[in-house]
mmCIF file of C-alpha atoms and ligand atoms in Angstrom:
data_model
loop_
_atom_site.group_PDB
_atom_site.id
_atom_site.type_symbol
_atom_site.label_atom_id
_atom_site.label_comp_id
_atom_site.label_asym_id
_atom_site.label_seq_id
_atom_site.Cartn_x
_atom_site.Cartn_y
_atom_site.Cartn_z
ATOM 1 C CA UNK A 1186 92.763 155.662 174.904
ATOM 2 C CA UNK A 1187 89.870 153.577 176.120
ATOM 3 C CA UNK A 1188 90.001 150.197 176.422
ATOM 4 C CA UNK A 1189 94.018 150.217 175.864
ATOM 5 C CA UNK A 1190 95.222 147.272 178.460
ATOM 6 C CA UNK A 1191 92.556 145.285 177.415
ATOM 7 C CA UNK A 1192 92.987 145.644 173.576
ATOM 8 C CA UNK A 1193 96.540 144.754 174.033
ATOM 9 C CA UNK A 1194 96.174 141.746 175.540
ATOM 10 C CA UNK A 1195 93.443 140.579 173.936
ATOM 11 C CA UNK A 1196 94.961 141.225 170.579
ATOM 12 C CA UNK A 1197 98.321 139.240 172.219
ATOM 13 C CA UNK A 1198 96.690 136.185 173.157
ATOM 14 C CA UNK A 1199 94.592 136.023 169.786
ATOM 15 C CA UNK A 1200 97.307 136.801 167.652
ATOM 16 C CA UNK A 1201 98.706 133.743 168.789
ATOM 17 C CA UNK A 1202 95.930 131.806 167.541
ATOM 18 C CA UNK A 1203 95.288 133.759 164.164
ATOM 19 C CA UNK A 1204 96.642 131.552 161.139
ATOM 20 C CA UNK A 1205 97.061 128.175 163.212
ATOM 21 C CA UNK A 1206 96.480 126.136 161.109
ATOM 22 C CA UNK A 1207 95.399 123.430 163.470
ATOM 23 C CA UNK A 1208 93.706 124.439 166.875
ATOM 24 C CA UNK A 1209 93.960 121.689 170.141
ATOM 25 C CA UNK A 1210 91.271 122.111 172.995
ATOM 26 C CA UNK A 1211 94.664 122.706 174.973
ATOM 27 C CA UNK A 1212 95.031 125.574 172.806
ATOM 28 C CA UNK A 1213 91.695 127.070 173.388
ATOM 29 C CA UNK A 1214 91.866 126.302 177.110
ATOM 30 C CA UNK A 1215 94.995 128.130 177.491
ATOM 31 C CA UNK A 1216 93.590 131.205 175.478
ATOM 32 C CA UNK A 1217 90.721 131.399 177.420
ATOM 33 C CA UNK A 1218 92.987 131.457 180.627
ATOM 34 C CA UNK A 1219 94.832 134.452 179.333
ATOM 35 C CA UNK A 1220 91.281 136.453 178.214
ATOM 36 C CA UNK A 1221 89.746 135.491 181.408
ATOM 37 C CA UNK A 1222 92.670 137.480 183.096
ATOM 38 C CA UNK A 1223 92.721 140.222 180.529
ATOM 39 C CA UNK A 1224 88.706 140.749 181.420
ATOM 40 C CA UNK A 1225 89.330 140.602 185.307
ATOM 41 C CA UNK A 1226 92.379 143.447 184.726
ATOM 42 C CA UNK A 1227 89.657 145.512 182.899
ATOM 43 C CA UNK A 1228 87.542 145.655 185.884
ATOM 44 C CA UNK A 1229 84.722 143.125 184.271
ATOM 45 C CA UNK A 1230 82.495 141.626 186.685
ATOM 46 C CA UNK A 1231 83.875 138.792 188.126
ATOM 47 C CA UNK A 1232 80.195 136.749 187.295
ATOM 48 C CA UNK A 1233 80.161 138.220 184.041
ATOM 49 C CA UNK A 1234 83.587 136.944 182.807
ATOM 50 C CA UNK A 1235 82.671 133.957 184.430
ATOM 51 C CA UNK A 1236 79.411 133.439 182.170
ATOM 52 C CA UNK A 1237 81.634 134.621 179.592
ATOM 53 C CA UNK A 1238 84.882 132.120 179.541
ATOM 54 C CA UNK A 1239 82.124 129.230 179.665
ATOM 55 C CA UNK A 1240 80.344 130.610 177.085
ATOM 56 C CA UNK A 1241 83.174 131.129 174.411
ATOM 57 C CA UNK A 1242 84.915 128.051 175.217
ATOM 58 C CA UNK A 1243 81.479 125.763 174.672
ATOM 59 C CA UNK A 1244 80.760 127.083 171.147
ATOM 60 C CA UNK A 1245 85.072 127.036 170.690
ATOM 61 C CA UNK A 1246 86.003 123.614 171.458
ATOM 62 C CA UNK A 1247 82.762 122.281 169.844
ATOM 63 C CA UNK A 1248 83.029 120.543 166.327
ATOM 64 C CA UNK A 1249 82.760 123.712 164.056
ATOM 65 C CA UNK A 1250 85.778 125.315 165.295
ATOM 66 C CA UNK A 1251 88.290 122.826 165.693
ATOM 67 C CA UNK A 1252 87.389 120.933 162.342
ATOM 68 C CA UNK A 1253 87.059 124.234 160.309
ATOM 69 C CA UNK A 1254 89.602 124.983 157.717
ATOM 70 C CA UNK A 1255 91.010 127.741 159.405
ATOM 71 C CA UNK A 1256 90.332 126.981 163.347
ATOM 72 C CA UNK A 1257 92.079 130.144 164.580
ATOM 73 C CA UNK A 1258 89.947 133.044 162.857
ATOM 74 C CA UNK A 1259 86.893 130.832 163.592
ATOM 75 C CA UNK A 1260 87.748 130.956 167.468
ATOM 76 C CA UNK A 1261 88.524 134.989 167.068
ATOM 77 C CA UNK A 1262 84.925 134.881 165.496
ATOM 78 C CA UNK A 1263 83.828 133.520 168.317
ATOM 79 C CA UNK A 1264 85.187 135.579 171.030
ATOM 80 C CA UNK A 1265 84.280 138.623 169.211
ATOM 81 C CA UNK A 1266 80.617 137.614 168.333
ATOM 82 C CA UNK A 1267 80.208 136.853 172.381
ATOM 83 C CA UNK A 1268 81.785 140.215 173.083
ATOM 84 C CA UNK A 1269 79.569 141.515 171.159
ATOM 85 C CA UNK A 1270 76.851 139.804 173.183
ATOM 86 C CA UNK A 1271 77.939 141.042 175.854
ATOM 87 C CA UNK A 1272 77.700 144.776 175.460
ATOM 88 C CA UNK A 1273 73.786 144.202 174.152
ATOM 89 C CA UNK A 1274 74.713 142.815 170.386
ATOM 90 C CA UNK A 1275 71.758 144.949 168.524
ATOM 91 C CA UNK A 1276 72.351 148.477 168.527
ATOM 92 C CA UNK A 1277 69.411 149.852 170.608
ATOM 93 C CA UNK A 1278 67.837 153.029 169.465
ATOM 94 C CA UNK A 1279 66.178 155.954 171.848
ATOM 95 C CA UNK A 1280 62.696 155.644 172.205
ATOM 96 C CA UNK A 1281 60.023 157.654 169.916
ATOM 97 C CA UNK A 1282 57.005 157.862 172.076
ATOM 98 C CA UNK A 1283 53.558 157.098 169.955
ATOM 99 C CA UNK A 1284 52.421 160.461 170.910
ATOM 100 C CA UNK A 1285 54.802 163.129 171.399
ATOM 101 C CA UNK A 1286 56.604 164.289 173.243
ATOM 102 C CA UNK A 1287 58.988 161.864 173.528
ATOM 103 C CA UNK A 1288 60.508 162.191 177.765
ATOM 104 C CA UNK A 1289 63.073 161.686 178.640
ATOM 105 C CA UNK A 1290 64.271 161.507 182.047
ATOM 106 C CA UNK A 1291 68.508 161.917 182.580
ATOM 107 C CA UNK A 1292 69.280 160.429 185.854
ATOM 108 C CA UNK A 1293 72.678 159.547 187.214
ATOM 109 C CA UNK A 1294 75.315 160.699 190.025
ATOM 110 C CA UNK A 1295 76.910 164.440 190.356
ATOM 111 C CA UNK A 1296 79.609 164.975 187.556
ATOM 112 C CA UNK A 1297 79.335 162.010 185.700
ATOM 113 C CA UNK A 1298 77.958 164.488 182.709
ATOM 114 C CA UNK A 1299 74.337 164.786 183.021
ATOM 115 C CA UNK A 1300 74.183 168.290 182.297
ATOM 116 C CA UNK A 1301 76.517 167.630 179.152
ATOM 117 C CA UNK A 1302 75.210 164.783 177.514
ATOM 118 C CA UNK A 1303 71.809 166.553 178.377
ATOM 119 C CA UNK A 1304 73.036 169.360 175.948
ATOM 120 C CA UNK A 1305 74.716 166.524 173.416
ATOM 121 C CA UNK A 1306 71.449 164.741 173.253
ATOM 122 C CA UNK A 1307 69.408 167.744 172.478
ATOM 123 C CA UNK A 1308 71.739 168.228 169.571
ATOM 124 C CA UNK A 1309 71.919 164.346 168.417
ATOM 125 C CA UNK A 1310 68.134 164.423 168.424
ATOM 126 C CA UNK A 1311 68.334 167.724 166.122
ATOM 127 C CA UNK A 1312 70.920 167.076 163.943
ATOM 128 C CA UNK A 1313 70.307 163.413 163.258
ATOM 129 C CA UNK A 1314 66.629 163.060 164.065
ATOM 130 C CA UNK A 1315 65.342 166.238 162.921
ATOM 131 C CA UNK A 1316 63.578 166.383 166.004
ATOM 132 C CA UNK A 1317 62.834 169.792 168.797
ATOM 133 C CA UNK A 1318 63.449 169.245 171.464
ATOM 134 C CA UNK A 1319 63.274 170.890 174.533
ATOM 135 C CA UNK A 1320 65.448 170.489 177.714
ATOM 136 C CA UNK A 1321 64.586 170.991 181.131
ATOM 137 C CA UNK A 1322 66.685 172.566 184.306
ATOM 138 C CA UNK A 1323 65.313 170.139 186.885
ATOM 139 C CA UNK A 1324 68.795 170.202 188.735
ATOM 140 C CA UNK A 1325 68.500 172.929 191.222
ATOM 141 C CA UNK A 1326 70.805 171.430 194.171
ATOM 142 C CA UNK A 1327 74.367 172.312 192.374
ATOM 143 C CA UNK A 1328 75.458 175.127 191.594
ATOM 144 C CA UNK A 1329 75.652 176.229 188.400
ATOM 145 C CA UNK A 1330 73.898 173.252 187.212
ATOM 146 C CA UNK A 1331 70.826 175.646 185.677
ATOM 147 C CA UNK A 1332 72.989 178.338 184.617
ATOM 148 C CA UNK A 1333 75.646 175.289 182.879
ATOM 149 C CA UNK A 1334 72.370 174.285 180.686
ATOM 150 C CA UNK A 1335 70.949 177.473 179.785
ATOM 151 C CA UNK A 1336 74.642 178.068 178.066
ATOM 152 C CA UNK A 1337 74.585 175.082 176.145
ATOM 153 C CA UNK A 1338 71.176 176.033 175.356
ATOM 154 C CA UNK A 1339 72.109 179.546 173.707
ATOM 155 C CA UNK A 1340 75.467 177.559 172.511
ATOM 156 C CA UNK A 1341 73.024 175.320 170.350
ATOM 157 C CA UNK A 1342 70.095 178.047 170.234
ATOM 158 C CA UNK A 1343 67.890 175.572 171.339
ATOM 159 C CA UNK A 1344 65.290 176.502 174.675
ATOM 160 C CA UNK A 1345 65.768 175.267 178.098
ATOM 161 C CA UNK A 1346 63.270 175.373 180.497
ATOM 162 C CA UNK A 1347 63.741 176.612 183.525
ATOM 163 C CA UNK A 1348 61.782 178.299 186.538
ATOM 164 C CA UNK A 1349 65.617 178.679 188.788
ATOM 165 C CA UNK A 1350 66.264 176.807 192.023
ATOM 166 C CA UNK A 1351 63.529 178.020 194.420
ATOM 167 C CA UNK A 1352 60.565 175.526 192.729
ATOM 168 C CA UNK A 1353 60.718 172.158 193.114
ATOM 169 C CA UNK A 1354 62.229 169.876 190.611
ATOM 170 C CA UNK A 1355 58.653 168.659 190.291
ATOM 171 C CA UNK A 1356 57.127 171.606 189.906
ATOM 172 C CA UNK A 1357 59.697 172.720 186.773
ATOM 173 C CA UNK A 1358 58.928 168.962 185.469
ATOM 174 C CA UNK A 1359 54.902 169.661 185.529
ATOM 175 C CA UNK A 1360 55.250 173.283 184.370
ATOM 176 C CA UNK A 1361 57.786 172.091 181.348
ATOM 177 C CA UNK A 1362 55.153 169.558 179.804
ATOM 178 C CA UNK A 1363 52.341 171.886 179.773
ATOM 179 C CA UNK A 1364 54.885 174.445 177.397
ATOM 180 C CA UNK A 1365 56.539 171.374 175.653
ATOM 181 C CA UNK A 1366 53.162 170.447 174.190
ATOM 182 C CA UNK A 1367 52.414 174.488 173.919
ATOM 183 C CA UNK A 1368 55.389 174.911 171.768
ATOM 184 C CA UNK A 1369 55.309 171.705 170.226
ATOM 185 C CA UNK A 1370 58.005 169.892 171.209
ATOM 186 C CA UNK A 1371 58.603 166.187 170.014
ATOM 187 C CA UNK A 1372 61.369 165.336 173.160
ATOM 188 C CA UNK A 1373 61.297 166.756 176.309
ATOM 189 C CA UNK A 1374 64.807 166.060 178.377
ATOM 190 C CA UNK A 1375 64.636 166.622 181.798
ATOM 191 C CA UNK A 1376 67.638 166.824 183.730
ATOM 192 C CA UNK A 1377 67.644 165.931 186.740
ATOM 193 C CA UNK A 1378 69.254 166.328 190.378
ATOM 194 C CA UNK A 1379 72.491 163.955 190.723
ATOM 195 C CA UNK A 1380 74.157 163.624 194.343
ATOM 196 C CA UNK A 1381 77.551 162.321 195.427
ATOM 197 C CA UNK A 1382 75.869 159.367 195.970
ATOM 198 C CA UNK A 1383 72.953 157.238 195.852
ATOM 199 C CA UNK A 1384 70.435 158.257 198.498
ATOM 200 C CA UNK A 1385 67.215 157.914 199.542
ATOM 201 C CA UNK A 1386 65.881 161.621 199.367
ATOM 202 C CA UNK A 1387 67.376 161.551 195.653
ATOM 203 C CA UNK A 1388 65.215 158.337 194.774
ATOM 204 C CA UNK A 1389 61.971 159.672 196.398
ATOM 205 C CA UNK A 1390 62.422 162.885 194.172
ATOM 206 C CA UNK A 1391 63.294 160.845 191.149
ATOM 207 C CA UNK A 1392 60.400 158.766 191.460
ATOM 208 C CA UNK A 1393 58.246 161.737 191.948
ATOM 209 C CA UNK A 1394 58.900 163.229 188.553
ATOM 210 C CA UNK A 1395 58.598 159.481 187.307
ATOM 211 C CA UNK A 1396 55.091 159.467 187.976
ATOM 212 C CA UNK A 1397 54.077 162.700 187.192
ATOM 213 C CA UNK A 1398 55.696 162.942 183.151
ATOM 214 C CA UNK A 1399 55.722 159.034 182.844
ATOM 215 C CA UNK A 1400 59.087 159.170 180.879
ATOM 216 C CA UNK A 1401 59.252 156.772 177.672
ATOM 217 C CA UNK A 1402 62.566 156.292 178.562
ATOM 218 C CA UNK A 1403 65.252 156.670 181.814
ATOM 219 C CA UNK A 1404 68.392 157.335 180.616
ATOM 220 C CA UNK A 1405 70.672 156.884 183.323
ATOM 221 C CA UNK A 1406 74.284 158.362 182.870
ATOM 222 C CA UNK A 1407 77.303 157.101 184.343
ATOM 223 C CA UNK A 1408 80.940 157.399 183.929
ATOM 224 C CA UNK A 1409 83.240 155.038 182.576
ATOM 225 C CA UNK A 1410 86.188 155.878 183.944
ATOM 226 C CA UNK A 1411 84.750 154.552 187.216
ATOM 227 C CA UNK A 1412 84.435 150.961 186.536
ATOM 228 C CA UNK A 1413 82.814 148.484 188.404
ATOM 229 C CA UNK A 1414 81.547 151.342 190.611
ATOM 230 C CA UNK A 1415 79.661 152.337 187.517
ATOM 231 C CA UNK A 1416 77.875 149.161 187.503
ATOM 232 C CA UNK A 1417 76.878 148.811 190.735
ATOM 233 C CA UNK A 1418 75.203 152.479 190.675
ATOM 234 C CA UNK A 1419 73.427 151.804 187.565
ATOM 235 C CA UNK A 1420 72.085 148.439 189.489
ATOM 236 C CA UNK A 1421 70.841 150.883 192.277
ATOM 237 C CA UNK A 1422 68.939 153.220 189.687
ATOM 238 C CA UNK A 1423 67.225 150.501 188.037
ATOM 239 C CA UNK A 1424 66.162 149.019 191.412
ATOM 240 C CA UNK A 1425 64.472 152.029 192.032
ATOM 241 C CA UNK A 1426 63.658 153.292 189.170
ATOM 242 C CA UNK A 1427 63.833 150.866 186.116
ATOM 243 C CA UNK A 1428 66.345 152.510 183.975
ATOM 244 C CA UNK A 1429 65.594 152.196 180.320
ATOM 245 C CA UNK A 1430 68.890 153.056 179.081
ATOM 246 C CA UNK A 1431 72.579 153.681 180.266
ATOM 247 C CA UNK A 1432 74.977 156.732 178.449
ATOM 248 C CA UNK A 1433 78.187 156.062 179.349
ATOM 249 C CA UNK A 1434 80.501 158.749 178.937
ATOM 250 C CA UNK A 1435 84.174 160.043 179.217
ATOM 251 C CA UNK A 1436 84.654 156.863 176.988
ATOM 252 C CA UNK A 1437 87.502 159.281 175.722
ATOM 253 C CA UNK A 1438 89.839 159.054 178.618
ATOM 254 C CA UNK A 1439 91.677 155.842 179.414
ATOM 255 C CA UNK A 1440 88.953 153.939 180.885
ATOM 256 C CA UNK A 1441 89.759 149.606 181.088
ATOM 257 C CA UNK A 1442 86.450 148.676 180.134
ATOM 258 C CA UNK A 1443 84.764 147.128 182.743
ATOM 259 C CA UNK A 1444 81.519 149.369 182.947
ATOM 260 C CA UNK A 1445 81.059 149.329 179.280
ATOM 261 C CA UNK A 1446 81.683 145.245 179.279
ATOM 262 C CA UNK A 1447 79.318 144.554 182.221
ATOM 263 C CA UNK A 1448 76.436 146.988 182.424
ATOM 264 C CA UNK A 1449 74.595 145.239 179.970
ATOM 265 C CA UNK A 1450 74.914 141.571 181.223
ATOM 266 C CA UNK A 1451 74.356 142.974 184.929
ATOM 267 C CA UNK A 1452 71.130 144.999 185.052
ATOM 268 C CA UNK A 1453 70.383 143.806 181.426
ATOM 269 C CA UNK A 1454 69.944 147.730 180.255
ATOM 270 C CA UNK A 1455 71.407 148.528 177.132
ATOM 271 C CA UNK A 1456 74.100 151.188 176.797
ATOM 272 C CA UNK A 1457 72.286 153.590 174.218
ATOM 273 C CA UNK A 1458 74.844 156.091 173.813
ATOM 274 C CA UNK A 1459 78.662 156.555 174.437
ATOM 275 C CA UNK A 1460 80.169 160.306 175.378
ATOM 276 C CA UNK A 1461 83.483 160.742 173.770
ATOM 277 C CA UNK A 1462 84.628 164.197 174.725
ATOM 278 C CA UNK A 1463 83.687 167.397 176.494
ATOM 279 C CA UNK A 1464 82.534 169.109 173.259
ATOM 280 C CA UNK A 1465 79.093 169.208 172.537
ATOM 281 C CA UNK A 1466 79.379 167.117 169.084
ATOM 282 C CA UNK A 1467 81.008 164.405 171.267
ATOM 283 C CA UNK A 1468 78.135 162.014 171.805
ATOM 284 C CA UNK A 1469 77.949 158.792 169.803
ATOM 285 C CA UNK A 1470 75.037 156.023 169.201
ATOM 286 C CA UNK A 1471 76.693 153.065 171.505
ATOM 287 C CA UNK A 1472 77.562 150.109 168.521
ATOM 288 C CA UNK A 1473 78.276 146.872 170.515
ATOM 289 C CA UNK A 1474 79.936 145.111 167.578
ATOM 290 C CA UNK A 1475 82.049 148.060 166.916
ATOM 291 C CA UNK A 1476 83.250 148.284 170.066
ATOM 292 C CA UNK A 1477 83.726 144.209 170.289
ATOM 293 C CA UNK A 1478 86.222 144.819 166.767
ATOM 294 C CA UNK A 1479 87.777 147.973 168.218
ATOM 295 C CA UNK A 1480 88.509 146.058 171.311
ATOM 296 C CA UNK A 1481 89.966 142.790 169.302
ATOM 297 C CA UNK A 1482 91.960 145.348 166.809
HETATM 298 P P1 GDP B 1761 76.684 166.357 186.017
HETATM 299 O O1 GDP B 1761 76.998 166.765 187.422
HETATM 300 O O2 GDP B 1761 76.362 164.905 185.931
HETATM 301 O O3 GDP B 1761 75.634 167.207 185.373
HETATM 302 O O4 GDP B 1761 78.050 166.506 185.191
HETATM 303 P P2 GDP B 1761 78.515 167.562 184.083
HETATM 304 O O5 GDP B 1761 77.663 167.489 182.880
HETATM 305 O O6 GDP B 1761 78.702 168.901 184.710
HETATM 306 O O7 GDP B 1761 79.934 166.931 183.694
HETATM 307 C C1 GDP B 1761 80.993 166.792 184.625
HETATM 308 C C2 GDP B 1761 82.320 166.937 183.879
HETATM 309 O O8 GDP B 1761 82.510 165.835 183.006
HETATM 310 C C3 GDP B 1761 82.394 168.178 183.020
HETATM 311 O O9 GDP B 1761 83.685 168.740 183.157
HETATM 312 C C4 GDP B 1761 82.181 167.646 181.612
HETATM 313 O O10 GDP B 1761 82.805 168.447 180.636
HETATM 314 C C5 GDP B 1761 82.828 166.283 181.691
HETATM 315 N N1 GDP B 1761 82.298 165.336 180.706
HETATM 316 C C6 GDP B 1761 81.016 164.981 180.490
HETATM 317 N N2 GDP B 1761 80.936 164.039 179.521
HETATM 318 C C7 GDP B 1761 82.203 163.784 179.098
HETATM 319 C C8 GDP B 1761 82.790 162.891 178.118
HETATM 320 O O11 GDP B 1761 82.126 162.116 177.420
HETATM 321 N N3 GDP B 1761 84.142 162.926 178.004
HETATM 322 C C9 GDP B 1761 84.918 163.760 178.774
HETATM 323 N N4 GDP B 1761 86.236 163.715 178.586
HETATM 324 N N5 GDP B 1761 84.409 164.592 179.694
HETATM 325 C C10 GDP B 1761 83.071 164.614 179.866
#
């Protein structure tokens, strides 16, 4: 399960505090020691926890908490309002452009589940949005990538667009408006090329389709499981490109919990939606505060 080493010792060191019925700064001090370690096991951002620790321990030794009636619950309140924080506190929603359609561009590295959550998303926006949307094969460098979304697409019976892997990814972006607005389609996701890594001919292309569908949002996906490595490619897409939103997925597997804890703080882009599972039903809207409580038990 997700987030397992981190919930465990989180939940150890607070437990300790829950029901005190009188809290020292020595106590809080100490605590903070122990979630400060906890965070840096997770794979948090070392700046990050850093920002964090000083910011939990400020509002926890100050008057409010120690005085309270019941100090202990006041500084698990604490810890799990800042975790909150952390992650983006507000859910934040996927954009609705004035006019439709709505684009959206899905950017992110090779197998971290573009193609998926590509498919998911479609669905969300149909089953919970009422909305049509249309998807877009954009991806012609890996195999199977086309052929991968066309299935989902007959899975759901929803259209993908797609002109195969001889035209350029710009050329299937330009050609997919003009039949989006044909057909009348309020969302447009385009999904795009991913490489092993981040690379220059990638951005250019990126970019390229950027300009020409101006996207109302940039969804970039990443995977969890990966960490702080997760961060720092979602810092390189937003250099570039000014990601408007980060999926994370395989938030199913046993990831620690650094990429969902720092990606916000970081490149200050809010994780919009979480991927729990291979199937296509396994996308979720990303709720900071319930992953703060699921992470404090
Ligand atoms: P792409 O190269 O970025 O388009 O990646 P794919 O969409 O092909 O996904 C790569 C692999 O990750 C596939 O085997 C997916 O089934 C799997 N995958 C995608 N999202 C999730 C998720 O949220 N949880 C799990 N467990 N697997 C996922």
């Amino acid at each position: 399960m997700a987030f397992e080493g981190l919930a465990e010792r989180l939940q150890g060191t607070i437990s300790k505090l829950r029901g005190k019925g009188k809290v020292t700064e020595t106590d809080v001090k100490e605590m903070m020691r122990e979630v400060r370690l906890a965070l840096l096991e997770a794979d948090v951002n070392f700046k990050v926890v850093k920002q964090f620790i000083s910011t939990v321990k400020e509002r926890a030794i100050g008057q409010e908490v120690l005085k309270s009636l019941t100090p202990g619950q006041q500084v698990i309140k604490v810890v799990n309002e800042e975790l909150t924080n952390l992650m983006g506190g507000e859910q934040s929603k996927i954009a609705v452009a004035s006019k439709p359609p709505t684009v959206v561009m899905m950017v992110g590295l090779q197998g971290a589940g573009k193609t998926t959550t590509t498919g998911k998303l479609a669905n969300h926006l149909r089953k919970k949005h009422n909305r049509n949307p249309l998807m877009v094969a954009a991806d012609i460098y890996r195999p199977a990538a086309i052929k991968q979304l066309e299935t989902l697409g007959k899975q759901l019976n929803m259209p993908v667009f797609s002109m195969g892997d001889q035209v350029s990814p710009v050329e299937i972006a330009k050609n997919a408006m003009e039949k989006a607005k044909e057909d009348h389609h309020d969302y447009v996701l385009i999904d795009t090329a991913g490489r092993l890594h981040v690379d220059e001919e990638l951005m250019n292309e990126l970019e390229e389709i950027k300009e020409l569908t101006s996207p109302d949002e940039i969804l970039l996906v990443v995977d969890a499981m990966t960490g702080q490595d997760a961060v720092n490619v979602a810092e390189s897409f937003n250099e570039r490109l000014g990601i408007t939103g980060v999926v994370l997925t395989k938030l199913d597997g046993d990831t620690r919990g650094g990429a969902a804890l720092s990606i916000k703080a970081v490149t200050d882009t809010p994780i919009k939606f979480a991927g729990m599972g291979e199937k296509i039903d396994a996308l979720e809207a990303f709720h900071p505060e319930r992953m703060a409580s699921r992470i404090l038990g």
